[in-house]
Coordinates of C-alpha atoms and ligand atoms in Angstrom, one line a residue:
X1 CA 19.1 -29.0 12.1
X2 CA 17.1 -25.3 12.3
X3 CA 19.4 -22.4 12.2
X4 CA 17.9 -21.3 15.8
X5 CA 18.4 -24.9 17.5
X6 CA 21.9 -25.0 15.9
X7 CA 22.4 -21.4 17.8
X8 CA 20.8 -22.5 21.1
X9 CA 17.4 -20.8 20.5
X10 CA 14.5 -23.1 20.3
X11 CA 11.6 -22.1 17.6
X12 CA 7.8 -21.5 18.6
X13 CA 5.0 -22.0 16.5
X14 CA 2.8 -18.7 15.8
X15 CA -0.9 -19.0 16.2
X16 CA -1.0 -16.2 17.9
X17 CA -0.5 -13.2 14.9
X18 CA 1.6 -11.5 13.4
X19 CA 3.1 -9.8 16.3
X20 CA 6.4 -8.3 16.5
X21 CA 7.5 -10.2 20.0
X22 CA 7.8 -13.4 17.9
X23 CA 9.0 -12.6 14.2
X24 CA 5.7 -10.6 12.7
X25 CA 5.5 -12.9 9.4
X26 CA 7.3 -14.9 7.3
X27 CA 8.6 -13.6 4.2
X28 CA 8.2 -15.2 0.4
X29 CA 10.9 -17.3 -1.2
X30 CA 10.8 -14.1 -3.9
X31 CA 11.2 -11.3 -1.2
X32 CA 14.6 -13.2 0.6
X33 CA 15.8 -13.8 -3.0
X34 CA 15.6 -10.2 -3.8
X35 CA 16.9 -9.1 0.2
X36 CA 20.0 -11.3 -1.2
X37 CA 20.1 -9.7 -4.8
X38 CA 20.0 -6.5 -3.3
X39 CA 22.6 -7.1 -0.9
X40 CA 25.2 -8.2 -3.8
X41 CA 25.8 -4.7 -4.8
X42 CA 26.0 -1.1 -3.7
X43 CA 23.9 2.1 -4.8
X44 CA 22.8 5.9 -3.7
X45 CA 20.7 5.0 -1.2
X46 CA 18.5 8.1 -2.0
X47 CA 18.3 7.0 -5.2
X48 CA 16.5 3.8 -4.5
X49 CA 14.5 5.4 -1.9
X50 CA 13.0 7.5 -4.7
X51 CA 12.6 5.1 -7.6
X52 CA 11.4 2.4 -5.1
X53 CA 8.8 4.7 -4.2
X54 CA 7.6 5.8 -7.0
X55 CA 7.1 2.3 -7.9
X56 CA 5.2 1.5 -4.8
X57 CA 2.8 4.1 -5.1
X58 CA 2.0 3.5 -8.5
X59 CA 1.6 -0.1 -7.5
X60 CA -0.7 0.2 -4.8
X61 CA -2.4 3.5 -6.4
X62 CA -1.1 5.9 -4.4
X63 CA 0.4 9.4 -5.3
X64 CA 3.9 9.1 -3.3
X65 CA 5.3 6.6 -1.0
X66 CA 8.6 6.2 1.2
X67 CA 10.2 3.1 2.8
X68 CA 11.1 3.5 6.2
X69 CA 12.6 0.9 8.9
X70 CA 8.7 -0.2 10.7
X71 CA 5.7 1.8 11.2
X72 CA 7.1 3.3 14.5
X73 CA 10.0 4.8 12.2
X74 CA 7.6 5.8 10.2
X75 CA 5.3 7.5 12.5
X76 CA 8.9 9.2 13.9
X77 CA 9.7 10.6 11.0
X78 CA 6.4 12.0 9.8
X79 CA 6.3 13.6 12.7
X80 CA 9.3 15.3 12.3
X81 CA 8.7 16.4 8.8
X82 CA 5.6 18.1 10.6
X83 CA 7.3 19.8 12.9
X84 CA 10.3 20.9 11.1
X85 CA 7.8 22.7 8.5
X86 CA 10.1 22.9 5.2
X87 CA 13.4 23.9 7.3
X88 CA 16.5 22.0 7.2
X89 CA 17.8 24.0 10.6
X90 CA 14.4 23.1 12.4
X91 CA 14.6 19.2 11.6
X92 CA 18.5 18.8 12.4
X93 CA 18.1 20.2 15.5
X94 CA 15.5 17.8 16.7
X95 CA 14.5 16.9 19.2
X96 CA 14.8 20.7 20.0
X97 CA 11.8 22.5 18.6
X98 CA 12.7 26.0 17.3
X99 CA 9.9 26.3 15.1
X100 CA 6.2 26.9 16.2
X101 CA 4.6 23.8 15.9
X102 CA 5.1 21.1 18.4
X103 CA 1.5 19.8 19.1
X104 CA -0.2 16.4 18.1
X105 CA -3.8 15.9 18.3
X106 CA -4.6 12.4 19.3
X107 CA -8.0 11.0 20.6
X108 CA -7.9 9.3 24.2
X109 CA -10.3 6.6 22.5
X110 CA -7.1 5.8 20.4
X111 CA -4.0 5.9 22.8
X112 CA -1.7 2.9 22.2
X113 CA 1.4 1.5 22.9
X114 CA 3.1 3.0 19.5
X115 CA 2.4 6.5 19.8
X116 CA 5.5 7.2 21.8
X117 CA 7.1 7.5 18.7
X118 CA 5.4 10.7 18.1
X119 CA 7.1 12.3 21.4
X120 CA 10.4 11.0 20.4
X121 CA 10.2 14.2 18.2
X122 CA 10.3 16.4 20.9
X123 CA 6.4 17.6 20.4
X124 CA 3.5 17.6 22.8
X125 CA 0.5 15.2 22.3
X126 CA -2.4 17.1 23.0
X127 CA -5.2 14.3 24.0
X128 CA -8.9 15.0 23.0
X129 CA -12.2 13.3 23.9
X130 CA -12.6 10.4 26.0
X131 CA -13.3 6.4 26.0
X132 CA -16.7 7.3 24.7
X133 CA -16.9 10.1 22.8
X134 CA -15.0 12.7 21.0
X135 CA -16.8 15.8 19.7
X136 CA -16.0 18.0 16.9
X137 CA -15.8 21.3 18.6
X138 CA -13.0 19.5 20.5
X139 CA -11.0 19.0 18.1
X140 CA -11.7 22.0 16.1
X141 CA -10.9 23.9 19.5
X142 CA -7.7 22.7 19.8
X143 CA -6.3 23.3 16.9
X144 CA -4.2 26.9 16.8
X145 CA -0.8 27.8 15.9
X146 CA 1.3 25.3 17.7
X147 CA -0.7 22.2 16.0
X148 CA 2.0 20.3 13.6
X149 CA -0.7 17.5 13.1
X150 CA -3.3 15.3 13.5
X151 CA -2.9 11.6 14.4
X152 CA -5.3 8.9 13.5
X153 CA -5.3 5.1 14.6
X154 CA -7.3 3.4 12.1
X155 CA -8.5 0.3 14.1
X156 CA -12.1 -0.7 12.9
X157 CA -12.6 -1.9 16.3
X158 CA -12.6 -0.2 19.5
X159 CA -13.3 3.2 17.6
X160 CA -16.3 3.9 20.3
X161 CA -15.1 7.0 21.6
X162 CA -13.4 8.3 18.4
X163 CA -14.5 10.3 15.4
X164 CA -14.6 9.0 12.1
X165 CA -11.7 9.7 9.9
X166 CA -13.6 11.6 7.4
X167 CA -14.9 14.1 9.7
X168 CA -11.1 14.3 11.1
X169 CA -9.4 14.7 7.7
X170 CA -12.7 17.4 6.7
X171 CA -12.0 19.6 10.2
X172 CA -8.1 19.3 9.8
X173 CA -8.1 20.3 6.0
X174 CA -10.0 23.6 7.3
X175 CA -7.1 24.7 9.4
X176 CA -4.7 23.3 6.5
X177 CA -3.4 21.0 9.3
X178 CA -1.6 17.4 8.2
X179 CA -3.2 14.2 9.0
X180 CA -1.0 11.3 9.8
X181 CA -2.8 7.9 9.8
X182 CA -1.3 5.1 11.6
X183 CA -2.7 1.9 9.7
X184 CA 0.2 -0.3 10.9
X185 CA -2.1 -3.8 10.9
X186 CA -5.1 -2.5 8.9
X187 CA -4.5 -5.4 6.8
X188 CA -6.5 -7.3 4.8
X189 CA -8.3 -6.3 2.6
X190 CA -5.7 -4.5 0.5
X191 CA -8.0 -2.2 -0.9
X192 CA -6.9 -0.4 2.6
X193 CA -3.7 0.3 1.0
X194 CA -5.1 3.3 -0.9
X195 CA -8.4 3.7 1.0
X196 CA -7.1 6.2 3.9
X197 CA -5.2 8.2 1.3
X198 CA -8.1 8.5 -1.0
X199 CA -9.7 9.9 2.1
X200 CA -7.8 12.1 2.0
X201 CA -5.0 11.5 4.6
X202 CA -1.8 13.0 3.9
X203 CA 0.5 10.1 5.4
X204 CA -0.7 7.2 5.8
X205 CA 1.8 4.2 7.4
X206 CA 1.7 0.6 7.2
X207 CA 4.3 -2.1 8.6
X208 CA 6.2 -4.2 6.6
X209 CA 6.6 -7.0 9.4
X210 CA 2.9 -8.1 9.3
X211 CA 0.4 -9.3 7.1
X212 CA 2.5 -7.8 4.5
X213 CA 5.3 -10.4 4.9
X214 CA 7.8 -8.1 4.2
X215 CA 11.1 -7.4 6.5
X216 CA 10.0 -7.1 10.1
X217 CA 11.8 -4.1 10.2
X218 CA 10.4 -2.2 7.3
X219 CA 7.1 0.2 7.1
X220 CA 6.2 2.7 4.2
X221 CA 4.4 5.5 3.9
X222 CA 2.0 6.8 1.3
X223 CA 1.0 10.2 1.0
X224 CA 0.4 12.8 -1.0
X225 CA 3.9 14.5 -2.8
X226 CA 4.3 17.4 -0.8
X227 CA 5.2 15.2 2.3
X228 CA 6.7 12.6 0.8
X229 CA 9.3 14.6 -0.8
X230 CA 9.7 15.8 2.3
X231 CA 10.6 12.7 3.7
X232 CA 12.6 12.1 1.1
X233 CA 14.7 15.1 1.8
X234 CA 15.1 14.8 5.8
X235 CA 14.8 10.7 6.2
X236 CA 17.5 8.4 6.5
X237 CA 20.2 8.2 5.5
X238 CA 20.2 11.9 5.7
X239 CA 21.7 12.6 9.7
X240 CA 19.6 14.4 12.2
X241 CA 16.5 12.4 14.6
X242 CA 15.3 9.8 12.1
X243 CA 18.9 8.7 11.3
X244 CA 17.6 5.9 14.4
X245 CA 15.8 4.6 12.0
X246 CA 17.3 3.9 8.8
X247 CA 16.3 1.4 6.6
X248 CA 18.7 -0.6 4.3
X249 CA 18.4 -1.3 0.9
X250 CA 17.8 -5.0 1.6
X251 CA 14.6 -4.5 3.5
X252 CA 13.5 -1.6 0.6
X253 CA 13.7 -4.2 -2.2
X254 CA 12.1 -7.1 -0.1
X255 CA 9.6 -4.8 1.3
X256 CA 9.1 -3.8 -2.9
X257 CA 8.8 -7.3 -3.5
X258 CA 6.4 -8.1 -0.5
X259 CA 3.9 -5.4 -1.7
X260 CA 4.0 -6.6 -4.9
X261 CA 2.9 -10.4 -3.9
X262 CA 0.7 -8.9 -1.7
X263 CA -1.1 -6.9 -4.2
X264 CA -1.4 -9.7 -6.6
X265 CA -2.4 -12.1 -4.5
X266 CA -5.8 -13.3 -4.9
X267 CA -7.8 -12.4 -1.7
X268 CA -10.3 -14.6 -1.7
X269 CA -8.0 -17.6 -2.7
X270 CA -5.7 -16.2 0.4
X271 CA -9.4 -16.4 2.5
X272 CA -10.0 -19.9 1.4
X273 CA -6.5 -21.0 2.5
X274 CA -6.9 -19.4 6.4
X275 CA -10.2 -21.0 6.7
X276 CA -9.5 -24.2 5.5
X277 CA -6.0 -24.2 8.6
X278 CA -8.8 -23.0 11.1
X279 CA -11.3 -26.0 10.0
X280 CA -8.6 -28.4 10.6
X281 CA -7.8 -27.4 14.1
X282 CA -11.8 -26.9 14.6
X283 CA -12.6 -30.5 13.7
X284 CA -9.8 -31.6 15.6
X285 CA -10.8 -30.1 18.8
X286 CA -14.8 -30.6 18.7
X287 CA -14.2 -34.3 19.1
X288 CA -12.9 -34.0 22.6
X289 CA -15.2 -34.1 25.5
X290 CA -14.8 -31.4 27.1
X291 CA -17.2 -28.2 27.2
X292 CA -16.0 -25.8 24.9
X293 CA -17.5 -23.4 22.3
X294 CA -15.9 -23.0 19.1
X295 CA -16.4 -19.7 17.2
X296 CA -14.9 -18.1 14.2
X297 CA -15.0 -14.7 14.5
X298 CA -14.2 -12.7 11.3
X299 CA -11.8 -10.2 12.3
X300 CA -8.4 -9.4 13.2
X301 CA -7.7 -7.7 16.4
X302 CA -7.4 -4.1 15.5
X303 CA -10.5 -4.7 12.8
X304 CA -8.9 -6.2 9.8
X305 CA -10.7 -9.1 7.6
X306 CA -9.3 -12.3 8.4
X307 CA -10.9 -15.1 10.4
X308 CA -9.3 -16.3 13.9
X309 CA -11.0 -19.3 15.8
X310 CA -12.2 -18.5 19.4
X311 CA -12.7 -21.5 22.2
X312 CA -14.4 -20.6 24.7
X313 CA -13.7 -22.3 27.8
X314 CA -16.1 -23.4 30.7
X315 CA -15.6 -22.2 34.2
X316 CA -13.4 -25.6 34.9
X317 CA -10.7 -24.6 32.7
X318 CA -9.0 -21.1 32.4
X319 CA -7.5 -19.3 29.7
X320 CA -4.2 -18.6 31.2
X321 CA -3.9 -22.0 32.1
X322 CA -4.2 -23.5 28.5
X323 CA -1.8 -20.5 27.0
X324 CA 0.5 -21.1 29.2
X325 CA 0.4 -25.0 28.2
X326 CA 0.9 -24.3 25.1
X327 CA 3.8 -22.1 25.3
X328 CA 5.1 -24.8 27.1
X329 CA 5.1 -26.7 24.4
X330 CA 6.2 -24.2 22.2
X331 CA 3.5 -22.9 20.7
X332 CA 1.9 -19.2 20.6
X333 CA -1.8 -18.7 20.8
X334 CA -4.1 -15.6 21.6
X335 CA -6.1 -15.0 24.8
X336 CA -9.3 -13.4 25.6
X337 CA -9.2 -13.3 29.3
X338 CA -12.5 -11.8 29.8
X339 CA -14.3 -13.9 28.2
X340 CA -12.3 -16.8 29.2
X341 CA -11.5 -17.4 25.9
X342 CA -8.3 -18.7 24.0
X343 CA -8.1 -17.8 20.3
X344 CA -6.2 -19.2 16.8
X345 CA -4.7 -16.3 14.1
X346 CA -4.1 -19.0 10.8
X347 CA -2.1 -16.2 9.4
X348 CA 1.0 -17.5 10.6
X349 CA 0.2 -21.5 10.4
X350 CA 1.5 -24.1 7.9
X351 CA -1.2 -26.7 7.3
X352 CA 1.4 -29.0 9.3
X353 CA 1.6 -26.7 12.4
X354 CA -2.2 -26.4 12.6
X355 CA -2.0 -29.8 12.8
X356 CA 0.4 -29.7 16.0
X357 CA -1.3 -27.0 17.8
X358 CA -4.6 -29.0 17.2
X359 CA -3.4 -32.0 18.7
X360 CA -1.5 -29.7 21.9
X361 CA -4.4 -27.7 22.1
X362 CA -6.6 -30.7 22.8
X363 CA -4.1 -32.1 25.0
X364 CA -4.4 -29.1 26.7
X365 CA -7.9 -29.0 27.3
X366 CA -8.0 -32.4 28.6
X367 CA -5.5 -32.0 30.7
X368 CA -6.8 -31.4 34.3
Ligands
LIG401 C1 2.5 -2.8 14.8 C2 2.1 -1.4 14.9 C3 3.1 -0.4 14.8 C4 4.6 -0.7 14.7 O1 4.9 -1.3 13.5 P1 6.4 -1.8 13.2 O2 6.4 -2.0 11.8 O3 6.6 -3.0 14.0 O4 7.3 -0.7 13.6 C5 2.6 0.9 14.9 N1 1.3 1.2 15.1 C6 0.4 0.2 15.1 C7 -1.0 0.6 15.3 C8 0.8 -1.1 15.1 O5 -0.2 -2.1 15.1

């Protein structure tokens, strides 16, 4: 019997994403065995944070790195290094700022439900631009004495109102002011693990939990020396504000071990495998009868390059109606209200659960 019937919880199938609210990803037979290994014995914590890292970055071509607990960790403490400038005194008394910077730059365009973390520090988010457009001068104007950083949201899509990053990191560097990408989900490709750095970004944070298929609850963050030594010096397990956030040294090695599969893996094998789980549930459904559009549309939800299949429903069926079927039956899958849409991620599918959601999601549909 599954572990989660045995304890009274009863398993969904994800064809939804990668998203936190059900699990993220699933982790490699290689990464749990070396969770376990790691688990079998004890070691100075700061130790493993710095050798780990330093294999990380050279790994994924990166100068520095730092494991941290999830990308919202991350983001936490990179804003606390920030603030806390190179004083000890400054970051253990977070959230109280006795230092001079306490603002973050953000762009309205790129407001989203993680950037709280950056208040947990105790600083100000100073918002710039709107849902259309950001200009330069704004940003450049609001930089002054009290800025401890700039914070970029890397989504390819919805960047309409936002400036690019280049022109961010180019401004930024002229006041000597950090810039902290948050790049949680921009994965694949994994080119992007070095890309934003070699922008010139001076943190740039990734979750473990996702398309990484590391521990849900781990994140790193790759930078440039300077910062991450600073991290180094005030994270976990050091006490003070990001002491919330620790991260064990059973996530670090299986989070190691994740970015090492995930570096090695062959991308366009990997490609191959998603569309192949998305042509079997595509086949499936466009033999029922009902009016639907099928569509693969070739990215992820914040922009990254993976397929997802889109049905588009006629007026005589709704979207919320068909998710809500499915959940039933315990399945996730995504929906595009507007466009009355419901919409398959194969990143989290076996070939045998596309096979289950094909056959539910057709029930669904003819269902009436
Ligand atoms: C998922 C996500 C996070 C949080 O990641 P965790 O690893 O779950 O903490 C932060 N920022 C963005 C943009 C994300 O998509």
């Amino acid at each position: 019997m599954d572990f989660y019937e045995k304890n009274g919880i009863i398993p969904y199938i994800n064809a939804h994403d990668t998203y936190t609210m059900y699990g993220g990803s699933r982790m490699a037979e290689n990464t749990l065995q070396a969770m376990k290994e790691a688990a079998a014995s004890f070691v100075d914590l700061k130790q493993m944070q710095i050798q780990f890292g330093k294999k990380a970055a050279e790994l994924t071509g990166n100068e520095a790195a730092y494991f941290t607990n999830g990308a919202e960790g991350a983001l936490l403490l990179c804003a606390c290094i920030c603030i806390a400038e190179d004083s000890e005194y400054y970051y253990r008394k977070l959230p109280e700022i006795l230092g001079t910077k306490r603002e973050f730059i953000v762009m309205r365009a790129q407001r989203n439900a993680y950037d709280a973390a950056l208040a947990v520090s105790g600083a100000d988010i100073v918002e710039i631009g709107d849902a259309d457009e950001t200009l330069e001068m704004e940003l450049e104007g609001s930089i002054n004495e009290k800025t401890a950083g700039v914070v970029y949201f890397a989504s390819t899509l919805y960047q309409r109102g936002s400036l690019p990053l280049e022109t961010v990191i180019a401004i930024a560097k002229k006041y000597n002011v950090p810039v902290i990408v948050d790049a949680a989900a921009q994965l694949p490709p994994k080119e992007n693990l070095k890309r934003f750095t070699q922008a010139g970004a001076d943190m740039v944070i990734f979750s473990g939990g996702k398309t990484l298929c590391g521990p849900q609850d781990s994140g790193v963050i790759f930078g440039t020396r300077q910062w991450i030594e600073r991290c180094i010096r005030f994270g976990a397990p050091e006490h003070g504000i990001c002491r919330v956030s620790k991260t064990s040294r059973e996530a670090m090695a299986g989070l190691y071990i994740a970015l090492e599969n995930y570096v090695l893996q062959d991308e366009e094998k990997r490609d191959g495998e998603l569309r192949e789980i998305l042509r079997r549930i595509s086949e499936r459904v466009a033999k029922i009868e009902k009016e639907i559009t099928l569509k693969i549309i070739e990215r992820g939800p914040v922009g990254q390059k993976y397929p997802r299949l889109f049905c588009y429903l006629s007026e005589k069926n709704s979207s919320e109606k068909i998710v809500s079927f499915l959940k039933k039956e315990r399945i996730y899958i995504g929906e595009d209200r507007i466009n009355n849409a419901v919409y398959i991620s194969p990143l989290n599918l076996y070939k045998e659960e596309a096979d289950i959601v094909a056959e539910v999601l057709c029930k669904a549909l003819e269902a009436e």
